[in-house]
Each structure stands twice: as structure tokens, then as C-alpha cells.
């Protein structure tokens, strides 16, 4: 990046990218930029940058070393159990999904040729022909049936068991056709099938240490908690296979160590660096930051069924007391977008743009706290390093509280066991939610009355009814409208405060080309290995 | 004789001088610890700087931390935790360790064997595991933190004191005292301790450094000092990202730790020595 | 004399077995007290009751914890370290290569730090109160009072990022020449040497000075022996006991305590393995690592005790 734009911030980047995803035209974009006080050339530059990336011809060959941030002996190559980002990256390189979500958030076909339904209840999946696994066997409908049915078996320990439960029947119609029957109509099925866990494995596989899939890379070595090496699959079914000859993936959990390894040239990609490391990377020539906002967020949960969350004024006060702008600027160093207390990301086509975030207003907050009779009482807030940036957010809240006479007692608890011990349980605590591809999944998992992770114990019969109604609709306009209303309900009624959507920043060597932002998360939705190349 | 004789003359002169410097730095930090809440320029949790890892300036004397909070205020308040908790913990650990160690050496036999092996076993349990168990079992408070730190460092102090005491225990004057029929407390208090006090104090000094550093490790397990407060070790840890820029946010707390720990050890090295019991 | 030592070692071995058993029980109860089990932790945010129940059955976690522990213990007697809950791999396989790595790092660090620390400690005692002594003291305490991760991170910044002399990561597998070994181990070993030497230096100095002040050494001094000679001939042998104990305590850190160095240099050793085990409540893995740490510690202190006894004939 030779030409530096002075008043261009990370959030502007996100704004433009999201606008592009929502389908803004070039004209609209330039208008937006001008309104934002950004010089004309900047807009041209940014749009130009996107086309540059597309125009550059990929080079073949080379060995890529990349590092994620978490890895342990629990590392697995079983897509159903994948839980850490390192697992996702490996699975994306070794396996394929029936469908995938492209960089603009649209669902595209991968192993499937088509996924169709007349009533959103019974679906027909046509598979591509001539796809082979790494061991030479041909992909058939039996593999798909096996892969999908695994998630229904509680003994497998699938992470998407609760989502997969709506599948009542999967059967092979012929070698290349699969019929999927759902309990209730769900128009989102093609998008659900694009989730990382629904990767297609070989029929009958129980030992996943070999990593046999249809993916762009074949597994060479895999040591859980240490590293993995994969080499290019010469028989890949896509016309354009992997550019790299091989790639090595491991984790460096210490943020500074990961950045330093990148800067010293030991690795070419350092995934998910902390905002405070950006200064260092930017100060060194030959490195680029790649930012994505994918809908990951850290939220404050107030249980509506427990003290003090059962006082509606406490919840209302907290929504005004949280200084979203300060969290964005100081805690996240600009690597975030101010959010409006509901889980649908601004990158989603269903995002309700009319719903504005509540402004920081200590006076209004104080009014509500007074009404609730809570001023002067000590209220514990549980935070942990397990929920990204929650300790810092709690400190910001604590300070704002002190100014209106509220005593927040921030309790930093260990990351270890946080999700089973404090999350969902403590009266006021922080959570961290990973991006989910559809509003339906988010709402069913987090806000429906019977949701497994109903963080604030929000119960609304009206909400539940709207959820079921929207799920079966094939009319996009109608759906968007219902989801928009549901977002308002969550923001106003639920006990969750979502201050910002977090951005993910990957730092890469300038020699690494082809890495693009993806709505599924950093590292190109964890699938970068197949698309990137090394420019020697 | 050798150059050492001139050095020991110089030693006589500089001894109090160096000891005094050490003592005054310790007293300085102790005073800060006491009056910190009254002199901090900003509340420790308040974000006062738009920038992060800010440099020293007229408004912020020690710059700002990773969130843009005032470093001076954080270091001043941090003194309370680092000085207070570490001194308390190391005193308890060394007192228990040394008393048990000397007793084991004097009593000997099965008492010695059992105590030694039990403490060995304690020392073998990884501290992360014990830290987590403590949080899970009794929750978190400053007193729990002090006790945990003391328990972690007692076995080491015990082993070292015992090794010293066992050597002294074989000396003639101990045998004499034993034949005189002296009680156990007299033996350890008047015969053993005066003869091992030098190394014991040196051990205390080094253990103090370890406690100061482990303190921050435990607050990351959720034990003890809670936000927005932080001890010095935790300040270094949370601001380590400022290292490449030489940010005062990481350098100042490091220097604070070094100044305190070096002073404690210099003071110990230069304590005025009592005339020792040479009754043998 | 030798029979005495043989007896001592035999008794110690028996006691060590007992200690290991006690530690094993302690670790078991500690792990059992921690919230969550392997199934809930692996499922994380996806831990619905049915999913947890299913995974528990699949991983054979539905037996009571104590039964599983006793099962593991009986396996241990026949030399089987058990199978990891989380990935169904034999614990021996998980530990194997990493144990070698840990021992290699510990070995190199010991070879460098022990002679260095003893030399500095003894010479500081010889010239007690001199400028040299004070510099050694200030430097020693200064170095350990800077947290380990700052030392290691600074070293990486200087030698890898700015000077580009050394690799930032110590990946032990692709070693082909002595030169590479030096490059890979340089930074971890130096960082660890800083950490473990301080205690040895300070304790050696203190123990030697203390023996200098005993009457018979003072007599030797009055007879006209030079101070350095007196220290080496008379004071040192009497200070061996405390010194070897300090050395043993410092070195025991190298077996299980090097988590920070392993993390920053991405060096695959067993300290990280233990941390993984604790965070996934993988009992066989935790137990096996704890046994290794405990055994290492007991070996070191038993050696220390033997050396102390050999050095002081009156202890026999």
C-alpha cells in the first residue's frame, strides 16, 4: 500500500465492504464516502484495490507456513467435532461442503450441483459427478447420507447436533441424488449446509486421523496440538485447484509471539491479531492487515429471571450506560462496529438498518437505575478472558457506572471452565457468540423461549411465532421484514447488550496474495489455503 | 593480604550506605502503597487518552496503557498490591518453611521423613492446577491469594532451611546443647537459627522476587486482584504489546518491580550483623 | 559408605513410589473438583444436555470418576499410561516426542546455567562486599525481576524481528546441523538460564558466606590462608548441602515449569501438554504429566540429598 489516506479508518473499510455486500452501486459508494468526508481519490483507490486483487495472476508453488491462535491435544480432523479455528482451517483444506458462502454472503454450490425444494420441507440435492476422495474412491450419495446422519447421533458429539435435529430423514435416491426431509419447512437449508461442520466425509469413517476428504489438499502429517502439513491434491475436482504446493498450519497462542514470528519471516500468515498489535505490524514494511467483520460479538447478559435483571429499569439503564463508541475506539482500537443490541451482523442481507444503536447517555441510565432503586448497590459483573475483550468492556462499564453512582464489582474469573461454569448462569455476565450463517439459527439458538443458550432467559410467545413463520417462507422480502421486526424486539426487550461487532484482523506477508474478506470469519472464512498463492 | 582486605575496609564504610538506599526505596514504595488512593491523578479505570501506549507527557507523566488509561495512577495503585501481598505472602511462607525445616532437622527420624515427603508431594502438584482448584473451591479474595502464594512457596523454603539446619545440627555445640537437655524451641531459636540466618534471609529475598512475579500469573487465573486494579506484574503483562515501541506502560512497571526486588535483596545483604552465638 | 548410600537410595525409592501415589490421588481430587468435564468442555457452546450425555457415553466417561482413576492406576502398574479422553490416542504417544524435547531443553540449560551460576555465586562470596559482588547481586535480581515473557519477547524482537539472526520459533524437528541446533536453542536456553540461575547464584553466595563465618574457617583465615583459597578449600565443602538443594529446586522448574518459554517459542514440550490436559480435564494425560514432573522433582532432590550426605561425613 503505497498511497496512505490520512483520515481513512478501519471502520470506513468495513462500511464500504458491507455496502458492497448489500449491493450498493459504485455511485452510491462514492456518495457515501464523500458524505463521510473521505477524499474522492480514496474511494477510487479502495475500489481499485479490489479489482487489482482480481486482476493479478496467481502463481503456483511454494510452501506456506501459517499460524492460528489456539490448538491443543483436542485438535481434530473430524468436521463434526471441529471447535477451534485451527480445526476449521484444516477441515477446509481437506474436505468440501455441499454448498459454501462466498465473500458477498451468497450461497454457492460446491459438492452439490443443486439444492432445491418446492415447499422448503423436502429437499433434493444433486451431486457433482466425478469427484474423488484422496484415496481414489468416488464421491456418492451414500457418503453424503453418512456425513449428515452422523450429526444426529448423540455419541458422535457433533457441535451442530441441535441444528441438525430438524433433519428427519436423509436418503440416497440414486448415486448422485440425496433427498433430505425436514421436520418443518426451512428455506435456509442451503445456507445451513455451508456451515463448516457439515463437510462431507467418506461413508463409514470412524477414524478421522487420516483426514481423507475431497479437498484441495491431502494430509501429510497431523500431530494434535503441534502442527499439520498438507500437500496439494492433484486430482481436485475444481478446475482451479490449490496454488500452493503445500501448507503447514499450527498455532502460536501468544499474540505477540505470533506477530513476531510473522515479522521475522518464520510464517507468512498470523491469524487474528489483537488490536494493540496493529501498530507494530503497520510500522514494518512488507506486511498487510486483512480485516473482516463477520458477526462475532461479545455481549453483556442480564438474566431477566434473577436479581437485578428482573427489574426492567436495570436492563434499560445498562443499555444507555454502555459506551459503545469508547469500546469501539479504546478497547477495540477501531476494529469493531458499533452494534444495536441484536445478533444479526451488518454484513447480513437481513440486517435492519433502521434500528439505531442506543447512544451513550449516563443521565438516562441514572434515571432508570434510580427508578429501579439500585443506585449505590454493589452489583457483580462476571467477565473472563474466555469472552474476548470482556474484562476491558467491564472496566469501561464500571467507570461509567461510578460516574452515576453505580458500584459494579468486576469479577475476572478463569477462562478455564468459563462456558460451563459462569456463562448462562451468573446474573450479570459476559458471553461471546460466534457468527452463525442465518438469522434463523441465531434466533433459535439464542432468543427463542426454548433456545438452548437463551442468555438472558428472554421469553416471548410473539417472537417464537414469528420465528416459525419466517423459517418456512420462500418469499425473501417478507422474510426480511419479519426478521427486521424481530431484531427490534430483541434490542428492546431482551436482557442482552451487544455493544459492538468485533472485527477480525489477520496479519499477512505482502508476498501472500489472494486473501479476501469473508462473512464466515477471518482467514477467508478459514478456507484460505485453497485460494491464496505466494508471490516470490 | 589480598585485595579483599582493602575491599572489606571499604565494605565497612559502604555497608550502611547501600543498605540505606535499599531501605529508603522500600520505605518509599511502602509510603506510596499507603497514600496511593489520595494522590492518584486519575481514577485507575478511567480512559483518559484517545491513543494507546502513549508516551510520557505533561498531562500523563508516565504515558498511557493499552486502553489509554493513566499509567502513573495505575503504577501508584499497583504498589498497594505488589508490596502488600508479596511481603505478607513471603513472610508467611518463609516463617512456616523455616520453622518446620529447623524442627525437622532437630527432631529427625520419622517426623523428618514424613514432613519432607509430604512437602515434596505438595511441591509436585502443578501450580496452575492448584490455583484453579483454589478458585473453584473457595473463590477469590486478597486473603485467599496471600495464603495460596504462601502455600506454594512454603515447601521450597522448608527444603532449603532443612538442608542448612541439618548441617548445623551435626556441629559440636548442638550436641552439647542436646546433652544439656534443651527444649526444641530453645534449640531452633537460639542454636540453629542464628547460624543459618544469613542464607535464610537471602532465600527470603529471592522468594520475594518469585512471589511478586507469580502474583500476576495468579490474577490471570482469576485469583486475587480484580479489575480495574492490577499489580505491577499484571501491568507488565497487559501492556507487553507496547514493548516494540518502548512504551512507558511496559517499562515503568518493570522498573518498579526491579527497584523493589533489588532493594529488598540489597537490604538483606547489608543488614547489620549481630554477634553470633558461638557458645560451642 | 557405599552400603549406606545404597540403603538410602532404596528407602528413597520406596518412599518415592508412595509419594507418587499420594500426588496421583491429590491430582485426581483436584481435577475432580474443577467445574466441567471433558464432554462439556469439548462441546463448549454446543453443550446441550443430550449432546453431553451422548459424548460421555461415547468416551466411556459415564463410569464414576474414581473407577476410571483406579483403572488408570492399575494400568500404570503394567506400564500403560492410558488413553487420552479427547482424541483416543495413547498418552505415551502424546508424551513421547515432547518428553524428549523437554529433556533436551532442560539438559542444555542445565549444562550452561549450573556452571555459570556456581562460578558467579562462589566468586561473589569470595569478594563479598566488593563492587563485583554488588554488580552480580543487582544484575541477578534485576534479571529475574523482569518477567520471563518480557525477556523472551524482547529477545525475539531484537534477534529475530530486527536483526534477523535467529528464528522466532524453535521448531525442533527440522534440525540438520550443529549450527541450526545452536540457532534454535539459543533464545529459549538464554531465557531459561536467566530464570533458573538467579536462585542458584544467590543461594550459593549466601551459603558460602555463612560457612566463612564459622569458627574453623575464621581460624584458617587467621593462619594466613588467602580468602579465595580459604573459600575453595574450607568454606565450599561445608556449603555443598544447601547449594545442591538450591540447584535441585531451580532445576526442577525446567521439567514442568517452562510453559512461558514453550508458548513464546512454540516449542513442543510437556508443560504445554499438561496445560492442555487440565483445560480439557483429560485425566490420564494430567496424571501422566504430573507423574513425570513429580518423578523428575524427586530424582533431583534425592540426588541433592545424596550429594549433601557425601559432602558432610557427619551426616551419615
PDB file of C-alpha atoms in Angstrom, chain C residues 36-211:
ATOM      1  CA  UNK C  36     -16.997 -29.163  33.961  1.00  0.00           C
ATOM      2  CA  UNK C  37     -15.846 -32.455  32.488  1.00  0.00           C
ATOM      3  CA  UNK C  38     -14.236 -33.430  29.188  1.00  0.00           C
ATOM      4  CA  UNK C  39     -17.570 -33.757  27.390  1.00  0.00           C
ATOM      5  CA  UNK C  40     -18.944 -30.346  28.406  1.00  0.00           C
ATOM      6  CA  UNK C  41     -15.633 -28.656  27.707  1.00  0.00           C
ATOM      7  CA  UNK C  42     -15.170 -30.233  24.284  1.00  0.00           C
ATOM      8  CA  UNK C  43     -18.700 -29.295  23.291  1.00  0.00           C
ATOM      9  CA  UNK C  44     -18.252 -25.765  24.660  1.00  0.00           C
ATOM     10  CA  UNK C  45     -21.060 -23.572  23.397  1.00  0.00           C
ATOM     11  CA  UNK C  46     -22.700 -26.603  21.815  1.00  0.00           C
ATOM     12  CA  UNK C  47     -23.153 -28.417  25.122  1.00  0.00           C
ATOM     13  CA  UNK C  48     -26.833 -29.292  25.172  1.00  0.00           C
ATOM     14  CA  UNK C  49     -27.744 -31.937  27.772  1.00  0.00           C
ATOM     15  CA  UNK C  50     -28.376 -34.666  25.158  1.00  0.00           C
ATOM     16  CA  UNK C  51     -25.135 -33.923  23.315  1.00  0.00           C
ATOM     17  CA  UNK C  52     -23.178 -34.064  26.581  1.00  0.00           C
ATOM     18  CA  UNK C  53     -24.804 -37.323  27.588  1.00  0.00           C
ATOM     19  CA  UNK C  54     -24.086 -38.829  24.167  1.00  0.00           C
ATOM     20  CA  UNK C  55     -20.463 -37.812  24.142  1.00  0.00           C
ATOM     21  CA  UNK C  56     -19.956 -39.074  27.696  1.00  0.00           C
ATOM     22  CA  UNK C  57     -21.181 -42.491  26.660  1.00  0.00           C
ATOM     23  CA  UNK C  58     -19.029 -42.448  23.545  1.00  0.00           C
ATOM     24  CA  UNK C  59     -15.905 -41.542  25.523  1.00  0.00           C
ATOM     25  CA  UNK C  60     -16.711 -44.021  28.314  1.00  0.00           C
ATOM     26  CA  UNK C  61     -16.957 -41.183  30.782  1.00  0.00           C
ATOM     27  CA  UNK C  62     -20.202 -42.495  32.220  1.00  0.00           C
ATOM     28  CA  UNK C  63     -18.367 -44.616  34.769  1.00  0.00           C
ATOM     29  CA  UNK C  64     -17.701 -42.816  38.060  1.00  0.00           C
ATOM     30  CA  UNK C  65     -14.509 -40.769  38.009  1.00  0.00           C
ATOM     31  CA  UNK C  66     -12.964 -42.742  40.852  1.00  0.00           C
ATOM     32  CA  UNK C  67     -13.434 -46.010  38.993  1.00  0.00           C
ATOM     33  CA  UNK C  68     -11.787 -44.540  35.910  1.00  0.00           C
ATOM     34  CA  UNK C  69      -8.933 -43.262  38.027  1.00  0.00           C
ATOM     35  CA  UNK C  70      -8.334 -46.614  39.726  1.00  0.00           C
ATOM     36  CA  UNK C  71      -8.483 -48.230  36.317  1.00  0.00           C
ATOM     37  CA  UNK C  72      -5.810 -45.835  35.098  1.00  0.00           C
ATOM     38  CA  UNK C  73      -3.724 -46.504  38.202  1.00  0.00           C
ATOM     39  CA  UNK C  74      -3.823 -50.259  37.703  1.00  0.00           C
ATOM     40  CA  UNK C  75      -2.861 -49.746  34.062  1.00  0.00           C
ATOM     41  CA  UNK C  76       0.098 -47.664  35.200  1.00  0.00           C
ATOM     42  CA  UNK C  77       1.456 -50.580  37.208  1.00  0.00           C
ATOM     43  CA  UNK C  78       1.779 -52.537  33.985  1.00  0.00           C
ATOM     44  CA  UNK C  79       3.451 -49.576  32.318  1.00  0.00           C
ATOM     45  CA  UNK C  80       0.389 -48.328  30.448  1.00  0.00           C
ATOM     46  CA  UNK C  81      -0.152 -44.571  30.725  1.00  0.00           C
ATOM     47  CA  UNK C  82      -3.702 -44.892  29.452  1.00  0.00           C
ATOM     48  CA  UNK C  83      -5.563 -43.325  26.551  1.00  0.00           C
ATOM     49  CA  UNK C  84      -6.353 -39.661  26.217  1.00  0.00           C
ATOM     50  CA  UNK C  85     -10.079 -38.908  26.565  1.00  0.00           C
ATOM     51  CA  UNK C  86     -10.144 -36.167  23.994  1.00  0.00           C
ATOM     52  CA  UNK C  87      -8.577 -37.831  20.991  1.00  0.00           C
ATOM     53  CA  UNK C  88      -8.314 -41.504  21.802  1.00  0.00           C
ATOM     54  CA  UNK C  89      -4.548 -41.541  21.321  1.00  0.00           C
ATOM     55  CA  UNK C  90      -2.312 -43.428  23.742  1.00  0.00           C
ATOM     56  CA  UNK C  91      -0.937 -40.955  26.273  1.00  0.00           C
ATOM     57  CA  UNK C  92       2.502 -42.490  25.793  1.00  0.00           C
ATOM     58  CA  UNK C  93       2.381 -41.439  22.128  1.00  0.00           C
ATOM     59  CA  UNK C  94       1.320 -37.905  23.016  1.00  0.00           C
ATOM     60  CA  UNK C  95       4.076 -37.568  25.573  1.00  0.00           C
ATOM     61  CA  UNK C  96       6.847 -39.410  23.740  1.00  0.00           C
ATOM     62  CA  UNK C  97       8.360 -36.826  21.421  1.00  0.00           C
ATOM     63  CA  UNK C  98       7.517 -33.930  23.661  1.00  0.00           C
ATOM     64  CA  UNK C  99       9.231 -35.521  26.632  1.00  0.00           C
ATOM     65  CA  UNK C 100      12.415 -35.828  24.603  1.00  0.00           C
ATOM     66  CA  UNK C 101      12.110 -32.161  23.652  1.00  0.00           C
ATOM     67  CA  UNK C 102      11.624 -31.102  27.251  1.00  0.00           C
ATOM     68  CA  UNK C 103      14.583 -33.142  28.451  1.00  0.00           C
ATOM     69  CA  UNK C 104      16.771 -31.785  25.673  1.00  0.00           C
ATOM     70  CA  UNK C 105      15.939 -28.186  26.543  1.00  0.00           C
ATOM     71  CA  UNK C 106      16.360 -28.869  30.258  1.00  0.00           C
ATOM     72  CA  UNK C 107      19.666 -30.644  29.644  1.00  0.00           C
ATOM     73  CA  UNK C 108      21.192 -27.855  27.574  1.00  0.00           C
ATOM     74  CA  UNK C 109      20.002 -25.228  30.024  1.00  0.00           C
ATOM     75  CA  UNK C 110      21.459 -27.181  32.948  1.00  0.00           C
ATOM     76  CA  UNK C 111      24.828 -27.539  31.231  1.00  0.00           C
ATOM     77  CA  UNK C 112      25.023 -23.800  30.804  1.00  0.00           C
ATOM     78  CA  UNK C 113      23.318 -22.440  33.881  1.00  0.00           C
ATOM     79  CA  UNK C 114      24.795 -24.590  36.655  1.00  0.00           C
ATOM     80  CA  UNK C 115      28.500 -23.890  35.998  1.00  0.00           C
ATOM     81  CA  UNK C 116      27.699 -20.252  35.320  1.00  0.00           C
ATOM     82  CA  UNK C 117      25.656 -19.819  38.476  1.00  0.00           C
ATOM     83  CA  UNK C 118      28.116 -21.648  40.720  1.00  0.00           C
ATOM     84  CA  UNK C 119      31.035 -19.617  39.385  1.00  0.00           C
ATOM     85  CA  UNK C 120      29.216 -16.343  39.873  1.00  0.00           C
ATOM     86  CA  UNK C 121      27.926 -17.326  43.308  1.00  0.00           C
ATOM     87  CA  UNK C 122      31.272 -18.552  44.613  1.00  0.00           C
ATOM     88  CA  UNK C 123      33.281 -15.635  43.252  1.00  0.00           C
ATOM     89  CA  UNK C 124      30.729 -13.181  44.634  1.00  0.00           C
ATOM     90  CA  UNK C 125      31.188 -14.803  48.041  1.00  0.00           C
ATOM     91  CA  UNK C 126      34.990 -14.655  47.724  1.00  0.00           C
ATOM     92  CA  UNK C 127      34.826 -10.936  47.190  1.00  0.00           C
ATOM     93  CA  UNK C 128      31.921 -10.285  49.487  1.00  0.00           C
ATOM     94  CA  UNK C 129      31.058  -6.607  49.686  1.00  0.00           C
ATOM     95  CA  UNK C 130      33.151  -5.666  46.678  1.00  0.00           C
ATOM     96  CA  UNK C 131      31.890  -3.785  43.665  1.00  0.00           C
ATOM     97  CA  UNK C 132      31.933  -7.087  41.752  1.00  0.00           C
ATOM     98  CA  UNK C 133      29.733  -8.689  44.394  1.00  0.00           C
ATOM     99  CA  UNK C 134      27.253  -5.827  44.252  1.00  0.00           C
ATOM    100  CA  UNK C 135      27.104  -5.868  40.454  1.00  0.00           C
ATOM    101  CA  UNK C 136      26.444  -9.601  40.470  1.00  0.00           C
ATOM    102  CA  UNK C 137      23.679  -9.116  43.043  1.00  0.00           C
ATOM    103  CA  UNK C 138      21.989  -6.247  41.257  1.00  0.00           C
ATOM    104  CA  UNK C 139      22.280  -7.945  37.891  1.00  0.00           C
ATOM    105  CA  UNK C 140      20.962 -11.263  39.208  1.00  0.00           C
ATOM    106  CA  UNK C 141      17.940  -9.787  40.929  1.00  0.00           C
ATOM    107  CA  UNK C 142      17.347  -7.331  38.107  1.00  0.00           C
ATOM    108  CA  UNK C 143      17.279 -10.113  35.564  1.00  0.00           C
ATOM    109  CA  UNK C 144      14.781 -12.306  37.405  1.00  0.00           C
ATOM    110  CA  UNK C 145      12.589  -9.442  38.460  1.00  0.00           C
ATOM    111  CA  UNK C 146      11.789  -8.812  34.817  1.00  0.00           C
ATOM    112  CA  UNK C 147       9.039 -11.283  33.970  1.00  0.00           C
ATOM    113  CA  UNK C 148      10.089 -14.206  31.796  1.00  0.00           C
ATOM    114  CA  UNK C 149       7.751 -13.316  28.955  1.00  0.00           C
ATOM    115  CA  UNK C 150       9.285  -9.849  28.706  1.00  0.00           C
ATOM    116  CA  UNK C 151      12.802 -11.288  28.471  1.00  0.00           C
ATOM    117  CA  UNK C 152      11.745 -13.840  25.874  1.00  0.00           C
ATOM    118  CA  UNK C 153       9.653 -11.408  23.839  1.00  0.00           C
ATOM    119  CA  UNK C 154      12.413  -8.790  23.860  1.00  0.00           C
ATOM    120  CA  UNK C 155      14.929 -11.379  22.706  1.00  0.00           C
ATOM    121  CA  UNK C 156      12.661 -12.321  19.808  1.00  0.00           C
ATOM    122  CA  UNK C 157      12.138  -8.681  18.875  1.00  0.00           C
ATOM    123  CA  UNK C 158      15.845  -7.930  18.827  1.00  0.00           C
ATOM    124  CA  UNK C 159      17.330 -11.096  17.372  1.00  0.00           C
ATOM    125  CA  UNK C 160      14.526 -12.269  15.078  1.00  0.00           C
ATOM    126  CA  UNK C 161      12.472  -9.273  14.055  1.00  0.00           C
ATOM    127  CA  UNK C 162      15.090  -6.528  13.818  1.00  0.00           C
ATOM    128  CA  UNK C 163      18.425  -8.298  13.337  1.00  0.00           C
ATOM    129  CA  UNK C 164      17.005 -11.440  11.677  1.00  0.00           C
ATOM    130  CA  UNK C 165      19.818 -13.570  13.117  1.00  0.00           C
ATOM    131  CA  UNK C 166      17.704 -16.226  14.771  1.00  0.00           C
ATOM    132  CA  UNK C 167      14.338 -17.853  14.016  1.00  0.00           C
ATOM    133  CA  UNK C 168      11.449 -16.606  16.163  1.00  0.00           C
ATOM    134  CA  UNK C 169      10.127 -20.129  16.605  1.00  0.00           C
ATOM    135  CA  UNK C 170      12.080 -23.075  17.955  1.00  0.00           C
ATOM    136  CA  UNK C 171      10.682 -25.918  15.932  1.00  0.00           C
ATOM    137  CA  UNK C 172      12.853 -28.800  16.939  1.00  0.00           C
ATOM    138  CA  UNK C 173      12.023 -31.178  14.097  1.00  0.00           C
ATOM    139  CA  UNK C 174      13.903 -29.692  11.163  1.00  0.00           C
ATOM    140  CA  UNK C 175      17.390 -29.775  12.592  1.00  0.00           C
ATOM    141  CA  UNK C 176      20.212 -30.833  10.328  1.00  0.00           C
ATOM    142  CA  UNK C 177      23.404 -29.302  11.694  1.00  0.00           C
ATOM    143  CA  UNK C 178      25.025 -28.195  14.941  1.00  0.00           C
ATOM    144  CA  UNK C 179      24.772 -24.626  13.734  1.00  0.00           C
ATOM    145  CA  UNK C 180      20.998 -24.983  13.416  1.00  0.00           C
ATOM    146  CA  UNK C 181      20.711 -26.517  16.863  1.00  0.00           C
ATOM    147  CA  UNK C 182      22.570 -23.516  18.223  1.00  0.00           C
ATOM    148  CA  UNK C 183      20.283 -21.136  16.395  1.00  0.00           C
ATOM    149  CA  UNK C 184      17.123 -22.887  17.505  1.00  0.00           C
ATOM    150  CA  UNK C 185      18.070 -23.320  21.127  1.00  0.00           C
ATOM    151  CA  UNK C 186      19.880 -20.028  21.657  1.00  0.00           C
ATOM    152  CA  UNK C 187      16.939 -17.908  22.752  1.00  0.00           C
ATOM    153  CA  UNK C 188      14.959 -20.435  24.804  1.00  0.00           C
ATOM    154  CA  UNK C 189      18.101 -21.536  26.608  1.00  0.00           C
ATOM    155  CA  UNK C 190      19.217 -17.994  27.367  1.00  0.00           C
ATOM    156  CA  UNK C 191      15.756 -17.031  28.628  1.00  0.00           C
ATOM    157  CA  UNK C 192      15.619 -20.089  30.876  1.00  0.00           C
ATOM    158  CA  UNK C 193      19.181 -19.606  32.079  1.00  0.00           C
ATOM    159  CA  UNK C 194      18.183 -16.146  33.272  1.00  0.00           C
ATOM    160  CA  UNK C 195      15.261 -17.594  35.172  1.00  0.00           C
ATOM    161  CA  UNK C 196      16.944 -20.525  36.892  1.00  0.00           C
ATOM    162  CA  UNK C 197      20.387 -19.090  37.579  1.00  0.00           C
ATOM    163  CA  UNK C 198      19.368 -16.349  39.970  1.00  0.00           C
ATOM    164  CA  UNK C 199      18.287 -18.593  42.799  1.00  0.00           C
ATOM    165  CA  UNK C 200      21.403 -20.731  42.461  1.00  0.00           C
ATOM    166  CA  UNK C 201      23.709 -17.702  42.423  1.00  0.00           C
ATOM    167  CA  UNK C 202      22.126 -16.096  45.455  1.00  0.00           C
ATOM    168  CA  UNK C 203      21.929 -19.272  47.498  1.00  0.00           C
ATOM    169  CA  UNK C 204      25.483 -20.309  46.669  1.00  0.00           C
ATOM    170  CA  UNK C 205      26.774 -16.920  47.677  1.00  0.00           C
ATOM    171  CA  UNK C 206      24.799 -16.905  50.922  1.00  0.00           C
ATOM    172  CA  UNK C 207      25.726 -20.457  51.886  1.00  0.00           C
ATOM    173  CA  UNK C 208      29.424 -19.901  51.237  1.00  0.00           C
ATOM    174  CA  UNK C 209      29.493 -16.625  53.165  1.00  0.00           C
ATOM    175  CA  UNK C 210      27.745 -18.317  56.023  1.00  0.00           C
ATOM    176  CA  UNK C 211      30.397 -21.004  56.276  1.00  0.00           C
TER     177      UNK C 211
END
